[in-house]
Every structure is written in structure tokens, then in C-alpha cells.
XYZ file of C-alpha atoms in Angstrom:
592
model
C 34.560 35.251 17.620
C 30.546 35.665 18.055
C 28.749 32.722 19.217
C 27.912 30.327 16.582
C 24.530 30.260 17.965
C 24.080 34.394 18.061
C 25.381 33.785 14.328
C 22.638 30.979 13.229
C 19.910 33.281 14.684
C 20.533 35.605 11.753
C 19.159 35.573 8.251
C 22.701 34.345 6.725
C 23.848 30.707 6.552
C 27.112 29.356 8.026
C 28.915 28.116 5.020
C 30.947 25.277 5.912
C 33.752 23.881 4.044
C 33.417 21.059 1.437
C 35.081 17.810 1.303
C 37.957 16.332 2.746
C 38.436 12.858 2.036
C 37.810 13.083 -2.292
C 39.444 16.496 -2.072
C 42.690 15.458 -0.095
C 42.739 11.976 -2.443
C 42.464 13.890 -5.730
C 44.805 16.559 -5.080
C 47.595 14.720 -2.969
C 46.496 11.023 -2.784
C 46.211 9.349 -0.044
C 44.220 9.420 3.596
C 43.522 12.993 4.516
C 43.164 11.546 8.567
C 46.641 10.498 8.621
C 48.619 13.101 6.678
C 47.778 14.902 9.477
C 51.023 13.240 10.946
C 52.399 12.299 7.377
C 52.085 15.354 5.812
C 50.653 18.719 7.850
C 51.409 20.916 5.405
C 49.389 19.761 2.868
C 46.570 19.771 5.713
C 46.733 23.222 6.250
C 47.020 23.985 2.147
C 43.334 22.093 2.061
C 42.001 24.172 5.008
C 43.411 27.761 3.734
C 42.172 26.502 0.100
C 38.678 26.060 1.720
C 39.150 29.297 3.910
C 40.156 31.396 0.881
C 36.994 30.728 -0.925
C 34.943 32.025 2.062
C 34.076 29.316 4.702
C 33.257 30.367 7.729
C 33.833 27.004 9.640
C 36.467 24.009 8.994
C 35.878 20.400 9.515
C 38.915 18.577 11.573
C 40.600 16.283 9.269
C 39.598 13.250 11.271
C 36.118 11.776 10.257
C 37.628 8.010 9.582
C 39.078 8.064 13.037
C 36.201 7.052 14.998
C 36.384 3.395 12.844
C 40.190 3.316 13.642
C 39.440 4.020 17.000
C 36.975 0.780 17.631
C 38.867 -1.294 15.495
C 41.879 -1.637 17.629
C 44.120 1.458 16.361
C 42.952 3.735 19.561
C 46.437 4.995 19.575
C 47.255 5.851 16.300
C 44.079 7.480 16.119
C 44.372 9.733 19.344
C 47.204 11.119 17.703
C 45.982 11.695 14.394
C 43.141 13.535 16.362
C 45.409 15.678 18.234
C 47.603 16.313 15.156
C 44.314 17.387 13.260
C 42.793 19.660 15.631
C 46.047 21.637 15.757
C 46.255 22.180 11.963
C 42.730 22.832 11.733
C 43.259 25.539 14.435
C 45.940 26.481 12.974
C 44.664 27.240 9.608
C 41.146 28.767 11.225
C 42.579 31.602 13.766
C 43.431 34.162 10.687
C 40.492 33.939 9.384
C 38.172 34.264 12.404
C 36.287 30.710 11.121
C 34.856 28.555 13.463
C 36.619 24.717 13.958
C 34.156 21.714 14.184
C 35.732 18.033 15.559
C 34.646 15.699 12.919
C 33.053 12.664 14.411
C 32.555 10.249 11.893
C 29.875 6.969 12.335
C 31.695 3.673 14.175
C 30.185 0.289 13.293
C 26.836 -1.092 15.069
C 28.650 -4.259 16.858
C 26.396 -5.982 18.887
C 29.197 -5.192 21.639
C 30.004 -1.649 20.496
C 29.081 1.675 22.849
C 29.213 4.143 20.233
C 28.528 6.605 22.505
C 31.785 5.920 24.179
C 33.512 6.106 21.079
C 32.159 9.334 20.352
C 33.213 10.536 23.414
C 36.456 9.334 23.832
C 36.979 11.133 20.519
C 34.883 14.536 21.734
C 37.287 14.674 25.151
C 40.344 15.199 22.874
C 38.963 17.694 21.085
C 38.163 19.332 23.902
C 41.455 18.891 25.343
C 42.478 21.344 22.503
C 40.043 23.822 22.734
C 37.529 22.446 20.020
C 33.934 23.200 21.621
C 32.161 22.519 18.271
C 31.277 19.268 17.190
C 30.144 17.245 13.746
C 28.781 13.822 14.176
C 28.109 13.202 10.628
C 27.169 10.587 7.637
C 25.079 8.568 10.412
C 22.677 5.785 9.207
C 21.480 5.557 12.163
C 20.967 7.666 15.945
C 22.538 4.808 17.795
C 24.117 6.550 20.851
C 23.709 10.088 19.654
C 21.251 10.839 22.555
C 23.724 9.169 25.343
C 26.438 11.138 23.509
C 24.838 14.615 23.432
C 23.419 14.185 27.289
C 27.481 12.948 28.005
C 29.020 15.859 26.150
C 26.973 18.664 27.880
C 27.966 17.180 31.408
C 31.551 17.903 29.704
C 31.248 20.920 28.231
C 27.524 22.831 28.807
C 28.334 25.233 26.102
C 29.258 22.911 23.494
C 27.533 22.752 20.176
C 26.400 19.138 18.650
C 25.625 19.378 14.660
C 24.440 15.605 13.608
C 23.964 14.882 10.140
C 22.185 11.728 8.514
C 23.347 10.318 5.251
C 19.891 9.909 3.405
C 19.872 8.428 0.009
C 17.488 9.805 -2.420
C 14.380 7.620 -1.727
C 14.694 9.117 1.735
C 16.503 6.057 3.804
C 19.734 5.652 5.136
C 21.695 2.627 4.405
C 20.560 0.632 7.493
C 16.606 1.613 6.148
C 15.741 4.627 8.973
C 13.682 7.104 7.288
C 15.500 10.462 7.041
C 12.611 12.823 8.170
C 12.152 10.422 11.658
C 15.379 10.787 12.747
C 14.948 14.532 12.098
C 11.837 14.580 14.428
C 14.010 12.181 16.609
C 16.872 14.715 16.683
C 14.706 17.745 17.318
C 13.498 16.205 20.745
C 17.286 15.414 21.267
C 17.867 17.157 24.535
C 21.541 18.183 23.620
C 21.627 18.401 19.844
C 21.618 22.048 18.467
C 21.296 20.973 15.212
C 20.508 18.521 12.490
C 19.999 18.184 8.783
C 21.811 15.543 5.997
C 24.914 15.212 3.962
C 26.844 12.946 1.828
C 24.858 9.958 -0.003
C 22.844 12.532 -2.160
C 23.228 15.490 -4.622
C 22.152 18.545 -3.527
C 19.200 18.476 -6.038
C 17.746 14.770 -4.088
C 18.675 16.482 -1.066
C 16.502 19.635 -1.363
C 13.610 17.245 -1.904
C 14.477 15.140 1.408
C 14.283 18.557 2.852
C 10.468 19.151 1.644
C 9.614 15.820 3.631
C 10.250 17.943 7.117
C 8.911 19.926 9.731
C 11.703 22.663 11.374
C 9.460 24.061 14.080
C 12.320 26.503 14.581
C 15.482 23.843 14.497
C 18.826 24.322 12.862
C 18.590 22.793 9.469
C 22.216 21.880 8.419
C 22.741 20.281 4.978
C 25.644 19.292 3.465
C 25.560 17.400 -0.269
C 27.581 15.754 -2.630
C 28.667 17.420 -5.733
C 26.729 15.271 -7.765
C 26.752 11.095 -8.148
C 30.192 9.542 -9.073
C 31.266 8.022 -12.156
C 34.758 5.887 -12.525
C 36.786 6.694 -14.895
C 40.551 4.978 -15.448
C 39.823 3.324 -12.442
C 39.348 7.154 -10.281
C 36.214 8.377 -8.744
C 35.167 11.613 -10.451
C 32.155 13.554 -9.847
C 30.910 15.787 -12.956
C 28.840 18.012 -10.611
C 30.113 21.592 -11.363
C 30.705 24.670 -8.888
C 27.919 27.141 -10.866
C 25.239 24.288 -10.659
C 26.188 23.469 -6.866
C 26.037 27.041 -6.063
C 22.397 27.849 -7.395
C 21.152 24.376 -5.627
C 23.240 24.886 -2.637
C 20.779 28.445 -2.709
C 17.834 26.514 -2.987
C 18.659 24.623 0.273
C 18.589 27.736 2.232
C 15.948 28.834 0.769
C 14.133 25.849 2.220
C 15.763 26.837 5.276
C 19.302 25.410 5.858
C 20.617 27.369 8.577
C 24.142 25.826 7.915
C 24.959 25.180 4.821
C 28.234 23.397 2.855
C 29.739 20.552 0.844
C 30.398 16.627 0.825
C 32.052 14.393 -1.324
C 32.915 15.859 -4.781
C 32.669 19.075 -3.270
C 36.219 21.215 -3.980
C 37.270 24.759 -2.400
C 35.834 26.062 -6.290
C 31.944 24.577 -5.446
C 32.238 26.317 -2.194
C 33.245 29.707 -3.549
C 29.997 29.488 -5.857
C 28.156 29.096 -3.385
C 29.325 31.472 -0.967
C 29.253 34.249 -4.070
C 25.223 33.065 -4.833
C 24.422 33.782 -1.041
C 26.316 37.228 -0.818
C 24.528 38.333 -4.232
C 20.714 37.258 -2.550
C 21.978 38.329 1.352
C 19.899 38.141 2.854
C 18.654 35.380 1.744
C 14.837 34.989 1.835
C 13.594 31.937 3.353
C 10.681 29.854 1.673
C 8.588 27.706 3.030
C 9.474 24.761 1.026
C 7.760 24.135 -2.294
C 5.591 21.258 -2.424
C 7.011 17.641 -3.710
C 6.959 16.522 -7.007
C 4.368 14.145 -7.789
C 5.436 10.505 -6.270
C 4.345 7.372 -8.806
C 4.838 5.552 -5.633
C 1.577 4.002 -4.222
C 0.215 6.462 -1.005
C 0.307 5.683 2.257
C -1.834 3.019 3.452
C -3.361 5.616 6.234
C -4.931 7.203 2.479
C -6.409 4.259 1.271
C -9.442 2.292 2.387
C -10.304 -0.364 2.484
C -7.010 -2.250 3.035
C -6.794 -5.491 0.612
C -7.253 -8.835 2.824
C -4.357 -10.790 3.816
C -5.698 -14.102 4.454
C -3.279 -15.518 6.350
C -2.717 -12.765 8.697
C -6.543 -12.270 9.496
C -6.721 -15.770 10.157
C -4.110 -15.798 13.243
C -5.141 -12.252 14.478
C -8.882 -13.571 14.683
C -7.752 -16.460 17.004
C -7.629 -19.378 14.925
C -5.001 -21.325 14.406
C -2.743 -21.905 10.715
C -0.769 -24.254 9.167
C 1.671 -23.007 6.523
C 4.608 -25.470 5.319
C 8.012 -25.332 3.599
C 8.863 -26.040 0.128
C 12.213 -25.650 -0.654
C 12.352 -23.637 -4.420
C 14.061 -25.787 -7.298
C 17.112 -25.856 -7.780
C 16.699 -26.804 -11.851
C 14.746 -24.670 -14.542
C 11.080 -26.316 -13.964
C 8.769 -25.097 -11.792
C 6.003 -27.595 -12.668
C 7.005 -29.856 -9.610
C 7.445 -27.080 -6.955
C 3.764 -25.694 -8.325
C 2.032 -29.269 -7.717
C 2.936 -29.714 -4.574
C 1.968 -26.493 -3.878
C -1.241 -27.387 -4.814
C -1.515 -30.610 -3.001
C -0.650 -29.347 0.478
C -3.110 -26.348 -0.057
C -5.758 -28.848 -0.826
C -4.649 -30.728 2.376
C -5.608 -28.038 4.265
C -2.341 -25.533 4.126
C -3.265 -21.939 5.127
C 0.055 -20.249 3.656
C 2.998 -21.927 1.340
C 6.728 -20.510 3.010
C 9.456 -20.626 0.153
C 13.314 -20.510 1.606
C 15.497 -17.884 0.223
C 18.446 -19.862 -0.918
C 18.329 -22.580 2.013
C 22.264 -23.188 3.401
C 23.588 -20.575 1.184
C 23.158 -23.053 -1.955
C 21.381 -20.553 -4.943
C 17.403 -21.789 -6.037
C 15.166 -20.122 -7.974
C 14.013 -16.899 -6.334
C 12.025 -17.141 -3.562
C 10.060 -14.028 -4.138
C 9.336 -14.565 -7.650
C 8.065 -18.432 -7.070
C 5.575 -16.200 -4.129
C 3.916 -14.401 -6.945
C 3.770 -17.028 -8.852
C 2.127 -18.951 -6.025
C 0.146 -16.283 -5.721
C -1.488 -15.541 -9.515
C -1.919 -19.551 -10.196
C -2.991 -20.759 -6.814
C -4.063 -18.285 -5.334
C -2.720 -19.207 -1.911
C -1.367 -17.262 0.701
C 2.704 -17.183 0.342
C 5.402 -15.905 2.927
C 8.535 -15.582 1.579
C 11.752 -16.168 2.920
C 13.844 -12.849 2.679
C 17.555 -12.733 3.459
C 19.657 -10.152 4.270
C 22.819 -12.392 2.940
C 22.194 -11.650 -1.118
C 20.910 -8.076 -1.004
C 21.897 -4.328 -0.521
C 19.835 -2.171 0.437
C 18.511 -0.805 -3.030
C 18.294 -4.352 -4.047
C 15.922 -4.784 -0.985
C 13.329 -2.410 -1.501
C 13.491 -2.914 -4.711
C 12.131 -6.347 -4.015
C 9.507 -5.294 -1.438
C 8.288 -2.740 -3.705
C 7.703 -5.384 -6.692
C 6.335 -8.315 -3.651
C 3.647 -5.301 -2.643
C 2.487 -4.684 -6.233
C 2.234 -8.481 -6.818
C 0.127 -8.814 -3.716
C 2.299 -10.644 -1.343
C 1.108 -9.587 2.461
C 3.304 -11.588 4.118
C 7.173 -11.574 4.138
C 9.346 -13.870 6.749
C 12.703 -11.829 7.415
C 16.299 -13.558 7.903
C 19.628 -12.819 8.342
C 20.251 -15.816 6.387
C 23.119 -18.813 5.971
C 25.871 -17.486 5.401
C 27.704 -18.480 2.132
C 29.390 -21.964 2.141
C 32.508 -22.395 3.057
C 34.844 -22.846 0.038
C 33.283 -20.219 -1.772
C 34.227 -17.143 -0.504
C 36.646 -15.701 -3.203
C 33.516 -15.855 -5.950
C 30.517 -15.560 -3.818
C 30.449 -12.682 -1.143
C 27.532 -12.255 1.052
C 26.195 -8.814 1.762
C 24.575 -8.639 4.761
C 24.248 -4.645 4.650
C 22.020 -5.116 7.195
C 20.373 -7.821 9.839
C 16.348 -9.294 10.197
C 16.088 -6.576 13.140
C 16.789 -3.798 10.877
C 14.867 -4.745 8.287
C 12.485 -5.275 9.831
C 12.165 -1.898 11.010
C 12.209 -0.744 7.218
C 9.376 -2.313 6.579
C 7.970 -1.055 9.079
C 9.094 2.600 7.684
C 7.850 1.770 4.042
C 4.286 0.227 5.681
C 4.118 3.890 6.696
C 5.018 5.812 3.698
C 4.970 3.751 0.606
C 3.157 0.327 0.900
C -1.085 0.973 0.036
C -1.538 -1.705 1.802
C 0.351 -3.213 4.920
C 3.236 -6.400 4.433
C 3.312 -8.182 7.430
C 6.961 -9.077 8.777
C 7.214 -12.357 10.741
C 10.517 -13.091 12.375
C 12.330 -16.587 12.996
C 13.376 -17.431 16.607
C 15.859 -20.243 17.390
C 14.079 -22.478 20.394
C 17.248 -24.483 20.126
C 20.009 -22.327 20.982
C 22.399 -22.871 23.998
C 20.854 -19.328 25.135
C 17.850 -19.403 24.568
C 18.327 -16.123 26.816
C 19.935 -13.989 23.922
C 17.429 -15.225 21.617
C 14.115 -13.704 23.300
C 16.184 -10.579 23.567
C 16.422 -10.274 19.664
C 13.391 -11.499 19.930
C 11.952 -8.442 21.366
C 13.823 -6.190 19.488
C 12.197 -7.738 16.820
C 8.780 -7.488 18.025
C 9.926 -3.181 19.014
C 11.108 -3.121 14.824
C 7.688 -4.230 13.903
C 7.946 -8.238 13.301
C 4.450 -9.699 14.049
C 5.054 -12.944 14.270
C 7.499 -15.592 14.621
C 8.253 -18.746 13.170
C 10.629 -21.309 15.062
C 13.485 -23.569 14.450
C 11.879 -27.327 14.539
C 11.363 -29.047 18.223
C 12.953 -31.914 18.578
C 13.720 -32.418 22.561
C 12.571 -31.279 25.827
C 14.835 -28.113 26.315
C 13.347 -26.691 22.752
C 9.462 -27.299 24.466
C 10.936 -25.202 27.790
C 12.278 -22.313 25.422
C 8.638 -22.605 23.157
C 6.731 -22.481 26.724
C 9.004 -19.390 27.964
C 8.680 -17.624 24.526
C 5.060 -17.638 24.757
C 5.214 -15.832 28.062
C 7.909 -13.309 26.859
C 6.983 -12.269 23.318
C 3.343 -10.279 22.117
C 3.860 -11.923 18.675
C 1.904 -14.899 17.418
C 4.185 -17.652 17.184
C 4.024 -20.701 14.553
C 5.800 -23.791 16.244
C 8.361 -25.630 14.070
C 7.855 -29.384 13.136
C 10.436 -30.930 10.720
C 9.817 -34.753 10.222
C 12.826 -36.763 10.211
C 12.674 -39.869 7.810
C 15.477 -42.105 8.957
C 18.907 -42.261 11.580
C 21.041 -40.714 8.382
C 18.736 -37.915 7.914
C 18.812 -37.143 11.727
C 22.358 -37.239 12.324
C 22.818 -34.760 9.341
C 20.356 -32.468 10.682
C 22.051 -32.767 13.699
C 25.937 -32.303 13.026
C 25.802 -30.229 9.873
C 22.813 -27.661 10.079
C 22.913 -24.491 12.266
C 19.731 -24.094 14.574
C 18.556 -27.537 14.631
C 19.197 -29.877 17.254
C 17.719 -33.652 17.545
C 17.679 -35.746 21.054
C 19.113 -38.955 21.833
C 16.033 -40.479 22.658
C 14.531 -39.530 19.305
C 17.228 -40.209 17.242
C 17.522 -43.860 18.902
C 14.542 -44.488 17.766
C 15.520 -44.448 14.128
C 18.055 -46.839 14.571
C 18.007 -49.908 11.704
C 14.568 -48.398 10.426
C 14.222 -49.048 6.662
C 12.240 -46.025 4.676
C 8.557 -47.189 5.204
C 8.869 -47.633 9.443
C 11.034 -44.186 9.194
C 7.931 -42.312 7.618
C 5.916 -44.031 9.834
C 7.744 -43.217 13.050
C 8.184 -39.462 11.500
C 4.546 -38.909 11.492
C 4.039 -40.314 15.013
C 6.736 -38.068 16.434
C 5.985 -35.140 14.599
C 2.055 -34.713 15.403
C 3.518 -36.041 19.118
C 5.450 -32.552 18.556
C 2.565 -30.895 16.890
C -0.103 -31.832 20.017
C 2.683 -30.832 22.566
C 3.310 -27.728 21.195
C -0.094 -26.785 20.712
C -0.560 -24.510 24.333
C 1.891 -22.635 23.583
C 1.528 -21.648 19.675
C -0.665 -20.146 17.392
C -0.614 -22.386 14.820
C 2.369 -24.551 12.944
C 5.437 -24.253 10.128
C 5.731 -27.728 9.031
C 8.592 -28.571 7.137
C 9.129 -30.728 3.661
C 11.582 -33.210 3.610
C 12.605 -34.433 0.344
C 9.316 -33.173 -0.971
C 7.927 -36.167 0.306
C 4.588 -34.374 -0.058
C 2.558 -37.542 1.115
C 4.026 -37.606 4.689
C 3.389 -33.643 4.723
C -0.294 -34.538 4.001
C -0.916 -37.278 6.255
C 0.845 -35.379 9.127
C -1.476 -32.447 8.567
C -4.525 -35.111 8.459
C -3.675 -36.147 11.583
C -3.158 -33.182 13.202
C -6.531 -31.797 12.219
């Protein structure tokens, strides 16, 4: 057999196979990883079927295995792995076509090593000869570079193909643009080559192509058939062989070196495609064709000046800010939320924060009561945005619409997650967490927004660790948050953790002051809200206070809180109770 990379040096593609998992379900039903012990014949029936039409390299039959693997299955899946690299070899050897180990992607635990996942995986396929490798359908490169350096120690002559799912506005699902981890991949010491499959069509994923630079790499790209549709409860895709073929062309035109088929994709869609590259061979290579015209706005590095962001200019210049917490309503009026609005912003407020959804309990939109903050008041809003309620489409959907309203400011959260008792009709998303989103909007600052969107973070000054928390902290500040916002201080340990922050972090950080208004309201905020903790000697004080001395003794504490704080922040995130706007505004009277 020649060496696969003797064989990409030439003007022809290596056509791949197409799917296994939609094939394998349509055909036989069931899991194409397991019927590797279940049922080999019908294995090797999908291999030949692929082989027949003209592949020239098989995928292993084990791309779900790496999930099976972490998830507590490790034996089961070591020897569905064994089972499949046999059958794959098996089915290759007549035919001269090379056999790649499928390496599917394993979940981003904040425990997990997917590099030693990978590897566990790539040592049995070595075990059986298997030199040639797939890591594919990542959102992400976490461990790929550990994983390639590891697997070359094993096995110097191995060669590492890893593929990005990219959706068709150039992401992947945990919001990495497609084209960095390209560039990312192509200064991968250990990665031959790289390119995309699954997510798109092979028409979005010709254009994804047009966003990169080769300089000489191994392009690989492998699309769907088309998008899916359901019908009688099946997942069909309409896309048809002829029209996969002559797109499937296009791609190496624009320089796929390897070339074949994702989900949707049958043995049929890959004989098209292997006929439409033996009728051009060889196939000439294009540089590829400008994009289509993009509605989108251009990147802010094209546009000058940038619009002011009041709120932002103000901390980076030095001076300090105040911006407090309404909480959105929860009825159909906004004519309450909008006054007080106004009042604090004539008391001096320097930004309005609106909470997405505090507690998991739905009120009106955060992002939508912004703008409207914005238009009628013209005051500077951060929203609250939550990763709980959102996919990823859903998400820059919304950041697209906050950046044409003119909101510069965005506060990013995991978010509450959804309250207990509810969990059968309301199911949180959480497709991704604060530190990865925060990173894409970092991504879409650099290719979408005209002007910047500043992404502050929130960091808990109460936790047990406080350790952990400047940790994420900082992997905040490395995705691109600016600036923090903290949980409310309300003992001694929280001032430590604000004095050890400011040491730790770059960021500007806005020190949180919640006033508590009486002993109930403490020993709520105490027992049944996550992040917030209240000491004794505070909440002793409350004790037999009616509602006028518990007011009173809120302000004193909380500009007590505010003055303490003050070395060690850049400015404060007061906090409405009750919308009891009047103790909001004499707090920030007294506190200058």
C-alpha cells in the first residue's frame, strides 16, 4: 500500500467513505459501534458497500466509543474497538484501501483528560495494526495537541486527520471559530491534517473553506448530505448523490486534499462523487473564489471611529462607576421597571444591570428591557446573559440583535439552574458555560460586531474556595471577560477573597453591595440563595428591627461595605431589594 502521505502529495483526492451512524440506522437499525459485536456481518456489508463504490479509505465503526469510554463503559467499549478494527480490516485488505481509527469527541468535564481518552482509544488501534487516525466532529481542540505530541512518541509514523464540526455561520457548537482552529491545527506539531465535517452541507461547507489560508496543509472535508428533515418520526436527508457529487468537486477544487461524506451521506453519494473526480482527474485546483457578499456588519478593525460605550470608557479612564440591579417584571407593565430606571440614573447611576431570569423564575427579557433602557433613557445597560435558556443559535442570535440596538456591555452567566420541581416541563440548556461564551464574543468582536461588546464576568467572593474561583476567574479574563462583577460582601472572609482578587485578576472589578432590610430577609438570603452568604455579627444586628430601623441599619452597613471595599474595586454593583428604590438612592448619596 503507498504511503498515504506519498498519495496526498498528488493532484487526486483521497475519497473517504461516507456515513456510518445514519447509514447503519437506516439500513439495519440500530448502533453501528456495537453491531460490531452484535452483528459483524452487517459491518462488513456497510464497509464493502462503501468500498464498492470506490473509497479509498474506511472509517472504523467506532466514533461513539470515545463517550462510552469516559462515561463508565471502558470495557464494553475496548471491545467494541477491537471488534471494529478487525472488520474494518477485514473488509479493507481486498481492496488495497487505507483503515482510519475513528476517534470521536468525549465531553469537556471539568475533570476529563481528553487526551487520555483519545489515547487510550489510539493504543488499541494500534494494537491491531491501525496507524491512521480520525479525530473528528470536534467543537473544540481540547487535548488534540497533548494527543498528537502523545501519539507520535507511540507511533512516529502515524497519521492524525482532525476534523471540526463548523456550522454554517462558521462556529462550532461551543462558539470557536472554524478558520482559528484551522490556523491552530496547522501549527499543531503532530497533526498531518485538518479540515471540517458533519454540522454542514457541503454547499455551507465550501464557503467555510473560502474563510482559510492552506499555506500548503492537508485540507480534509467531509459534509453532510444536506440538512435533515423528520418525517414519521425518521431522520431523512433529501440531499441527492448527483448534487453531492458536483459540490463534493467544488471542495477540491478549493483544495480538499481528502475528501468524503458525513451524515446523510450513503455508499450511492460517494460513488457520484468518486465518478465526478475520475471524469475532471486531475482535478485542477482553484484558489478559492471570493465570498458572497456578507449583510453582516464588518469587522470592527474596518470601521472607525468605534461608537462610545459610556460605561466602559468611564472605568478604563480610572474613574470609578456605580451601576445597580433591577430585577425585570415579572407582569406585562414595564412602566414601573422604566421609572425606577430613571430615578437611580438621576441619582447618579452610571449603568442599569437587568438579571436574566433571577433563580430560574421566567421575567420579561432581560435583553429586550436593555434596549429599551437604552432608546428611552438613554442610559448605559449591561445585561444579564445566561447560558441556562439558550442554544447556541439562540445566542448569537441575541448578541447580534443587542449589537444593532447599541448595547456595549453584556454581563455573562452560567445562570440558576431551573427550580427544582420543574424539571419534566422546563429543561435548561446550558450548551455551553460563561467561560465559553465568553470566548465567542470574543470571536464575533473580531469578525462580526462593528463595534466592540464588552463581556464582564461574575466572580463568587463567597465561595468555600475562593481558590477555584480566581482560577475560572482567569480563564475568564484569557476568554476575553473585562471585567467582573461580585457576589455581595457581607463578612470578613468575602473582604479577604475581594483583597486577593484584586491582586490576582487584570480585570476591573465592581464590588457587590446588597442591602439587607430586616432578620427575615437575611436569613433567606442566607439559607436559600446560592453565592450569598451573611455573618453572624451582621445578621444579629437585625434582630427585633421593625422596617424603618432595618432600612436604616441597611444603609449604614452597606456604605460601611461600600467604603471598605473601596481599595480594592473599581467601582460598585449595588443591588435592589424589593425595588425599594429610595434606600438605593440614599445609599448612593451617601456613598458619593
Amino acid at each position: 500500500m503507498k504511503d498515504i502521505r506519498a498519495l496526498l502529495a498528488q493532484e487526486a483526492p483521497l475519497v473517504f467513505d461516507g456515513a456510518a451512524g445514519t447509514y447503519f440506522a437506516a439500513r439495519y437499525g440500530g448502533s453501528c459501534e456495537l453491531a460490531s459485536l452484535e452483528q459483524p456481518e452487517k459491518v462488513l456489508q456497510m464497509h464493502r458497500a462503501y468500498l464498492d463504490a470506490g473509497c479509498q479509505a474506511v472509517k472504523t465503526n467506532t466514533f461513539a466509543l470515545g463517550a462510552m469510554y469516559q462515561e463508565g463503559g471502558e470495557s464494553l467499549a475496548r471491545k467494541a474497538i477491537l471488534a471494529g478494527c478487525m472488520l474494518a480490516r477485514e473488509a479493507a485488505a481486498p481492496y488495497g484501501a487505507y483503515v482510519f481509527g475513528d476517534l470521536g469527541p468525549v465531553a469537556a468535564l471539568e475533570d476529563a483528560d481528553p487526551a487520555a481518552i483519545y489515547l487510550a482509544q489510539a493504543q488499541l488501534f494500534l494494537s491491531q495494526g491501525i496507524t491512521h487516525f480520525l479525530l473528528e466532529t470536534l467543537s473544540s481542540d481540547q487535548g488534540v495537541a497533548d494527543f498528537a505530541r502523545q501519539l507520535k512518541a507511540l507511533c512516529p509514523s502515524a497519521f492524525l486527520l482532525v476534523s471540526f464540526g463548523v456550522q454554517p455561520d462558521g462556529y462550532t457548537r461551543e462558539g470557536l471559530g472554524g478558520a482559528q482552529l484551522f490556523a491552530r491545527m496547522q501549527a499543531c506539531e503532530g497533526v498531518d491534517a485538518a479540515g471540517f465535517n458533519c454540522v454542514c452541507g457541503p454547499q455551507h461547507m465550501l464557503r467555510q473553506f473560502q474563510k482559510l489560508d492552506p499555506q500548503g496543509a492537508v485540507l480534509s472535508a467531509m459534509p453532510n448530505a444536506g440538512y435533515p428533515t423528520v418525517l414519521g418520526r425518521r431522520v431523512v436527508y433529501r440531499g441527492q448523490p448527483d448534487y453531492f457529487a458536483q459540490q463534493g468537486l467544488a471542495l477540491v477544487r478549493a483544495g480538499a486534499k481528502i475528501i468524503g461524506g458525513c451524515c446523510g451521506t450513503t455508499p450511492a453519494h460517494i460513488a457520484a462523487l468518486v465518478q465526478a473526480i475520475r471524469r475532471e482527474k486531475p482535478v485542477a485546483v482553484q484558489a478559492p473564489a471570493a465570498p458572497s457578499p456578507d449583510p453582516s456588519p464588518a469587522p470592527r478593525a474596518a470601521q472607525s471611529p468605534l461608537a462610545p460605550n459610556p460605561l466602559w470608557d468611564k472605568l478604563e479612564a480610572g474613574k470609578r462607576v456605580v451601576v445597580v440591579e433591577l430585577d425585570p417584571p415579572a407582569q406585562g407593565s414595564a412602566q414601573p421597571f422604566m421609572e425606577a430606571a430613571a430615578r437611580l440614573q438621576a441619582a447618579g447611576a452610571d449603568g442599569i444591570t437587568v438579571a436574566d431570569c433571577p433563580i430560574g423564575r421566567p421575567r420579561a427579557d432581560s435583553s429586550l428591557l436593555s434596549c429599551k433602557l437604552k432608546r428611552e433613557l438613554g442610559i448605559e445597560p449591561l445585561p444579564h446573559l445566561a447560558c441556562r435558556d439558550r442554544n447556541l443559535s439562540a445566542t448569537r442570535a441575541l448578541l447580534l440583535g443587542l449589537s444593532m440596538e447599541g448595547i456595549r456591555n453584556v454581563l455573562l452567566v452560567t445562570g440558576d439552574p431551573v427550580a427544582g420541581g420543574q424539571e419534566d416541563m422546563v429543561k435548561g440548556v446550558f450548551h455551553f458555560n460563561a467561560r465559553k461564551l465568553a470566548s465567542y464574543v470574543a470571536a464575533m468582536n473580531d469578525t462580526v460586531f462593528p463595534n466592540p461588546m464588552r463581556a464582564y464576568g461574575a466572580l463568587n467572593v463567597n465561595a468555600k474556595n475562593f481558590q477555584i474561583q480566581l482560577k475560572l476567574a482567569q480563564e475568564k479574563e484569557a476568554n476575553g471577560i473585562c471585567a467582573f462583577l461580585t457576589q455581595p460582601v457581607h463578612s470578613q472572609e468575602a473582604l479577604e477573597n475581594l483583597k486577593l482578587a484584586r491582586q490576582t485578576l487584570h480585570g476591573k472589578i465592581l464590588g457587590g453591595v446588597l442591602p439587607i432590610v430586616s432578620y427575615r430577609n437575611a436569613c433567606f438570603l442566607n439559607n436559600e440563595i446560592a453565592g450569598v452568604f451573611v455573618c453572624e455579627q451582621i445578621l444579629a444586628q437585625y434582630q427585633d428591627k421593625d422596617r424603618a430601623q432595618g432600612e436604616a441599619l441597611a444603609v449604614e452597613i452597606s456604605c460601611a461595605i461600600g467604603e471598605a471595599m473601596a481599595p480594592y474595586t473599581d467601582g460598585l454593583y449595588l443591588m435592589t431589594p424589593f425595588n425599594r428604590i429610595s434606600l438605593m438612592e440614599t445609599i448612593m448619596e451617601r456613598l458619593g
